Amino acid sequence: MTEAEVRGLCLKSREIFLQQPILLELEAPLKICGDIHGQYNDLLRLFEYGGFPPEANYLFLGDYVDRGKQSLETICLLLAYKIKYLKTFFFSGETTSARLSIDLRRRFNIKLWKTFTDCFNCLPIAAIIDEKIFCCHGGLSPDLQNMEQIRRIMRPTDGPTPGCYKDVTGWGENDRGVSFTFGADVVTKFLNRHDLDLICRAHQVVEDGYEFFAKRQLVTLFSAPNYCGEFDNAGGMMSVDETLMCSFQILKPSEKKAKYQYAPVSNANAVAAGANAANAARPGTPQRPGQGGPQKGGVKK
């Protein structure tokens, strides 16, 4: 792609993001993906398994680029799909762009990075599916008392700001000092207050690609297998059908030099009914370097 074509993707998608609400209100069926982190080949395999747009509707929860070696290809494909299928292909959450800036300097120029940043600052920050599933990148905020607070946030956001925009994740300061951690009681109170059934968030590496918390009232998705080449984690994708039944597909990291392979998770769990008992016995989640425990979140600086 030429620089003009890449810039055009950013400008057009930015325009579309601003036309759509900052708190998306979506309808099932759709598939939800967590962090991608520039792992382009794994993104293609997610589409191979879930169906390339427009065969399926998608919601991505942030961290599209950074760390992976093909961040530019990843974000360009996602933006192109957003432009072509603006009513069935959705972004939310936040993203960092350090690796993207390196790619742009090498292949184009740093001015294009500013164009991407302007686009990212206009992303929606959360979504609600059929009034029952709350989706975000990081987690919960002690400042979030009602959904109107999100709807009133003005874009472009121009980077992290105080309050619920920060994707804060709980009630006590976390080890990064820029947001909060939370416990199961906070999850339950949030769901009851807003008449919701489930919170779906991303942001953390989880061993099996998805992991439940707070008696299956919250699920963390991470869609980048073998993250950074440091974790032997799987990538996960959650499918929500018309009845809000949730099932999970796993992209497993296979042996070295072998291709990644997909494996469906059988006996999918209903949102209201909860997950199968095996999830409760799942081992602890590997942590990102410098990050808190598996049931804690945080917003990257």
Coordinates of C-alpha atoms in Angstrom, one line a residue:
M1 CA 0.0 0.0 0.0
T2 CA 1.1 3.5 -0.6
E3 CA 1.3 6.2 2.0
A4 CA -1.7 8.0 0.5
E5 CA -3.7 4.7 0.7
V6 CA -2.8 4.1 4.4
R7 CA -3.6 7.7 5.2
G8 CA -6.9 7.4 3.5
L9 CA -7.8 4.4 5.6
C10 CA -7.1 6.3 8.8
L11 CA -9.1 9.4 7.7
K12 CA -12.1 7.5 6.5
S13 CA -12.3 5.2 9.5
R14 CA -11.8 8.1 11.9
E15 CA -14.8 9.8 10.2
I16 CA -16.9 6.6 10.7
F17 CA -15.8 6.2 14.4
L18 CA -17.1 9.7 15.1
Q19 CA -20.4 9.0 13.4
Q20 CA -21.0 6.0 15.7
P21 CA -21.5 6.4 19.5
I22 CA -18.7 6.2 21.9
L23 CA -20.7 3.5 23.8
L24 CA -21.8 1.1 21.1
E25 CA -25.1 -0.6 21.4
L26 CA -24.9 -3.9 19.4
E27 CA -27.1 -6.9 18.7
A28 CA -26.1 -10.6 18.7
P29 CA -25.0 -12.7 16.9
L30 CA -21.4 -11.6 16.8
K31 CA -17.9 -12.7 17.7
I32 CA -15.7 -10.9 20.2
C33 CA -11.9 -10.8 20.1
G34 CA -9.4 -9.5 22.6
D35 CA -5.9 -8.2 22.1
I36 CA -4.3 -8.8 18.7
H37 CA -1.0 -6.9 19.3
G38 CA 0.0 -6.9 15.6
Q39 CA 0.0 -10.6 15.2
Y40 CA -1.3 -10.5 11.7
N41 CA -1.1 -14.2 10.8
D42 CA -3.1 -15.0 13.9
L43 CA -5.7 -12.4 13.0
L44 CA -6.1 -14.1 9.6
R45 CA -6.5 -17.5 11.3
L46 CA -9.2 -16.0 13.6
F47 CA -11.1 -14.9 10.6
E48 CA -10.5 -18.3 8.9
Y49 CA -12.1 -20.0 11.9
G50 CA -14.8 -17.4 12.7
G51 CA -15.6 -16.4 9.1
F52 CA -14.2 -13.6 7.1
P53 CA -16.4 -10.5 7.1
P54 CA -19.3 -10.2 6.2
E55 CA -19.8 -13.9 7.1
A56 CA -19.8 -13.0 10.7
N57 CA -20.1 -9.8 12.8
Y58 CA -17.1 -8.8 14.9
L59 CA -16.3 -6.7 17.9
F60 CA -12.6 -6.1 18.8
L61 CA -11.7 -4.9 22.3
G62 CA -8.5 -3.0 21.7
D63 CA -4.7 -3.4 21.6
Y64 CA -4.8 -4.0 17.8
V65 CA -1.1 -3.1 17.3
D66 CA 2.2 -2.9 19.2
R67 CA 4.6 -5.7 20.0
G68 CA 3.8 -7.8 17.0
K69 CA 6.0 -7.5 13.9
Q70 CA 3.1 -6.8 11.5
S71 CA 1.3 -4.1 13.3
L72 CA 0.8 -2.0 10.2
E73 CA -0.7 -4.9 8.2
T74 CA -2.9 -5.7 11.1
I75 CA -4.4 -2.3 11.6
C76 CA -4.8 -1.6 7.9
L77 CA -6.8 -4.8 7.4
L78 CA -9.0 -4.0 10.4
L79 CA -9.6 -0.4 9.3
A80 CA -10.4 -1.6 5.7
Y81 CA -13.0 -4.0 7.1
K82 CA -14.4 -1.3 9.3
I83 CA -14.9 1.0 6.2
K84 CA -16.4 -1.8 4.1
Y85 CA -18.7 -3.3 6.8
L86 CA -19.3 -0.3 9.1
K87 CA -22.5 -1.8 10.5
T88 CA -21.2 -5.3 11.3
F89 CA -17.5 -4.8 12.1
F90 CA -16.7 -2.8 15.3
F91 CA -13.8 -1.5 17.3
S92 CA -13.8 -0.5 20.9
G93 CA -11.2 0.0 23.7
E94 CA -7.8 1.5 23.5
T95 CA -4.6 0.8 21.6
T96 CA -0.9 1.7 21.9
S97 CA 1.2 2.4 18.9
A98 CA 4.9 2.2 19.8
R99 CA 5.6 -0.7 17.5
L100 CA 3.5 0.9 14.8
S101 CA 5.6 4.1 15.0
I102 CA 8.7 2.0 14.3
D103 CA 7.1 0.3 11.3
L104 CA 5.9 3.7 9.9
R105 CA 9.4 5.2 10.3
R106 CA 10.9 2.3 8.5
R107 CA 8.4 2.1 5.7
F108 CA 6.9 5.6 5.4
N109 CA 7.4 8.5 7.8
I110 CA 6.6 9.6 11.3
K111 CA 3.9 12.0 10.2
L112 CA 1.7 9.0 9.3
W113 CA 2.0 7.9 12.9
K114 CA 0.3 11.1 13.9
T115 CA -2.5 10.3 11.5
F116 CA -3.0 6.9 13.1
T117 CA -3.0 8.5 16.6
D118 CA -5.7 10.9 15.5
C119 CA -7.7 7.9 14.4
F120 CA -7.2 5.9 17.6
N121 CA -8.3 8.9 19.7
C122 CA -11.7 8.7 18.1
L123 CA -12.4 5.0 18.9
P124 CA -15.5 4.0 20.8
I125 CA -14.4 2.9 24.3
A126 CA -17.1 0.3 25.2
A127 CA -20.1 -1.7 23.9
I128 CA -23.2 -3.2 25.3
I129 CA -24.7 -6.3 23.5
D130 CA -28.5 -6.6 23.7
E131 CA -28.5 -4.6 27.0
K132 CA -26.9 -7.6 28.8
I133 CA -23.2 -7.9 28.0
F134 CA -20.9 -5.0 28.8
C135 CA -17.7 -5.1 26.7
C136 CA -14.6 -3.0 27.3
H137 CA -10.8 -3.2 27.0
G138 CA -9.6 -2.9 30.6
G139 CA -12.4 -3.2 33.2
L140 CA -14.4 -1.2 35.7
S141 CA -14.1 2.3 37.0
P142 CA -15.0 3.6 40.5
D143 CA -16.1 6.8 38.7
L144 CA -18.6 5.0 36.5
Q145 CA -22.1 5.3 38.1
N146 CA -24.2 5.3 35.0
M147 CA -23.7 4.7 31.3
E148 CA -24.5 8.3 30.5
Q149 CA -21.1 9.2 31.8
I150 CA -19.5 7.2 29.0
R151 CA -21.9 8.6 26.4
R152 CA -21.0 12.2 27.4
I153 CA -17.2 11.7 26.8
M154 CA -16.1 13.9 23.9
R155 CA -13.9 12.7 21.1
P156 CA -11.1 12.9 20.1
T157 CA -9.9 11.9 23.6
D158 CA -6.3 12.9 22.9
G159 CA -4.9 10.2 25.2
P160 CA -5.7 8.9 28.7
T161 CA -7.8 11.2 30.9
P162 CA -9.1 11.0 34.5
G163 CA -12.3 9.1 35.2
C164 CA -14.0 6.3 33.5
Y165 CA -12.3 6.8 30.1
K166 CA -9.0 5.4 31.4
D167 CA -10.4 1.9 31.2
V168 CA -9.7 1.7 34.9
T169 CA -10.1 -1.7 36.4
G170 CA -11.2 -1.6 40.0
W171 CA -11.3 0.2 43.3
G172 CA -7.7 0.1 44.6
E173 CA -4.7 1.6 42.8
N174 CA -2.8 -1.0 40.8
D175 CA 0.9 -1.5 40.5
R176 CA 1.1 0.7 37.4
G177 CA -0.3 3.7 39.3
V178 CA -2.5 4.8 36.5
S179 CA -5.8 2.9 37.2
F180 CA -7.4 0.5 39.6
T181 CA -7.8 -3.2 40.4
F182 CA -11.1 -4.7 41.3
G183 CA -12.6 -7.7 43.1
A184 CA -15.6 -10.0 42.6
D185 CA -17.8 -7.9 44.8
V186 CA -17.3 -4.9 42.5
V187 CA -18.2 -7.0 39.5
T188 CA -21.4 -8.2 41.1
K189 CA -22.4 -4.7 42.2
F190 CA -21.8 -3.3 38.7
L191 CA -23.9 -6.0 37.0
N192 CA -26.8 -5.5 39.5
R193 CA -26.7 -1.8 39.2
H194 CA -26.9 -1.8 35.4
D195 CA -29.1 -4.9 35.0
L196 CA -26.4 -6.8 33.1
D197 CA -25.5 -10.5 32.9
L198 CA -21.8 -10.5 31.9
I199 CA -18.7 -8.3 31.6
C200 CA -16.3 -9.2 28.7
R201 CA -12.9 -7.5 28.8
A202 CA -9.5 -8.0 27.3
H203 CA -6.1 -6.5 28.2
Q204 CA -4.5 -9.5 30.0
V205 CA -2.7 -12.6 28.9
V206 CA -4.8 -15.6 29.9
E207 CA -3.4 -19.1 29.5
D208 CA -6.3 -20.7 27.5
G209 CA -7.4 -17.6 25.5
Y210 CA -10.3 -16.9 27.9
E211 CA -10.7 -17.0 31.6
F212 CA -13.7 -16.5 34.0
F213 CA -13.7 -14.5 37.2
A214 CA -16.2 -13.6 39.9
K215 CA -18.2 -16.8 39.6
R216 CA -18.3 -16.5 35.8
Q217 CA -19.7 -13.0 35.9
L218 CA -16.7 -11.7 34.0
V219 CA -14.6 -13.2 31.2
T220 CA -11.2 -12.0 30.0
L221 CA -10.4 -12.6 26.3
F222 CA -6.9 -12.6 24.8
S223 CA -6.6 -13.4 21.1
A224 CA -2.9 -13.3 20.5
P225 CA -1.4 -16.8 21.0
N226 CA 2.2 -17.3 22.0
Y227 CA 2.2 -13.6 23.0
C228 CA 5.5 -11.9 22.3
G229 CA 7.0 -15.3 21.9
E230 CA 7.3 -15.3 25.7
F231 CA 4.0 -17.1 26.8
D232 CA 2.7 -20.4 25.7
N233 CA -0.8 -19.1 25.8
A234 CA -3.7 -19.8 23.5
G235 CA -5.7 -17.2 21.8
G236 CA -9.5 -17.0 22.4
M237 CA -12.6 -15.7 20.6
M238 CA -16.1 -15.6 22.1
S239 CA -19.2 -16.2 20.0
V240 CA -22.5 -14.8 21.2
D241 CA -25.6 -16.2 19.5
E242 CA -29.1 -14.7 19.2
T243 CA -30.1 -16.1 22.6
L244 CA -26.9 -14.7 24.2
M245 CA -25.5 -18.2 24.5
C246 CA -21.7 -17.8 24.7
S247 CA -19.2 -20.3 23.2
F248 CA -15.4 -20.1 22.9
Q249 CA -13.0 -20.9 20.1
I250 CA -9.3 -21.4 20.9
L251 CA -6.3 -20.7 18.7
K252 CA -3.7 -23.0 20.3
P253 CA 0.1 -22.4 20.0
S254 CA 1.5 -25.6 18.5
E255 CA 5.0 -26.9 18.5
K256 CA 7.8 -24.8 17.1
K257 CA 7.8 -24.4 13.3
A258 CA 4.3 -25.8 13.1
K259 CA 1.2 -23.8 12.2
Y260 CA -1.2 -22.7 14.8
Q261 CA -4.3 -24.9 14.9
Y262 CA -7.8 -24.1 16.1
A263 CA -9.8 -26.1 18.5
P264 CA -13.4 -25.4 19.5
V265 CA -14.4 -25.5 23.2
S266 CA -17.3 -27.8 23.5
N267 CA -20.3 -27.5 25.9
A268 CA -20.5 -23.7 25.5
N269 CA -21.8 -21.7 28.4
A270 CA -24.9 -19.5 28.5
V271 CA -24.5 -16.0 29.8
A272 CA -27.1 -16.4 32.4
A273 CA -26.5 -20.1 33.2
G274 CA -22.7 -19.7 33.6
A275 CA -19.7 -21.7 32.4
N276 CA -19.0 -25.4 32.9
A277 CA -17.3 -26.5 36.0
A278 CA -14.0 -27.1 34.3
N279 CA -13.3 -23.4 34.1
A280 CA -13.3 -23.1 37.9
A281 CA -10.4 -25.5 38.2
R282 CA -8.3 -23.7 35.5
P283 CA -4.7 -22.9 36.7
G284 CA -3.6 -19.3 37.3
T285 CA -3.0 -16.9 34.5
P286 CA 0.5 -16.0 33.5
Q287 CA 1.2 -12.4 34.1
R288 CA 2.5 -9.8 31.7
P289 CA 5.8 -8.4 32.8
G290 CA 5.2 -5.6 35.3
Q291 CA 1.5 -6.4 35.6
G292 CA -0.7 -7.5 38.6
G293 CA -2.3 -10.8 39.2
P294 CA -4.7 -12.6 36.9
Q295 CA -7.8 -11.1 38.4
K296 CA -6.5 -7.6 38.2
G297 CA -6.4 -5.2 35.3
G298 CA -4.8 -1.9 34.5
V299 CA -4.4 0.6 31.8
K300 CA -1.0 0.9 30.1
K301 CA 0.6 4.2 30.2

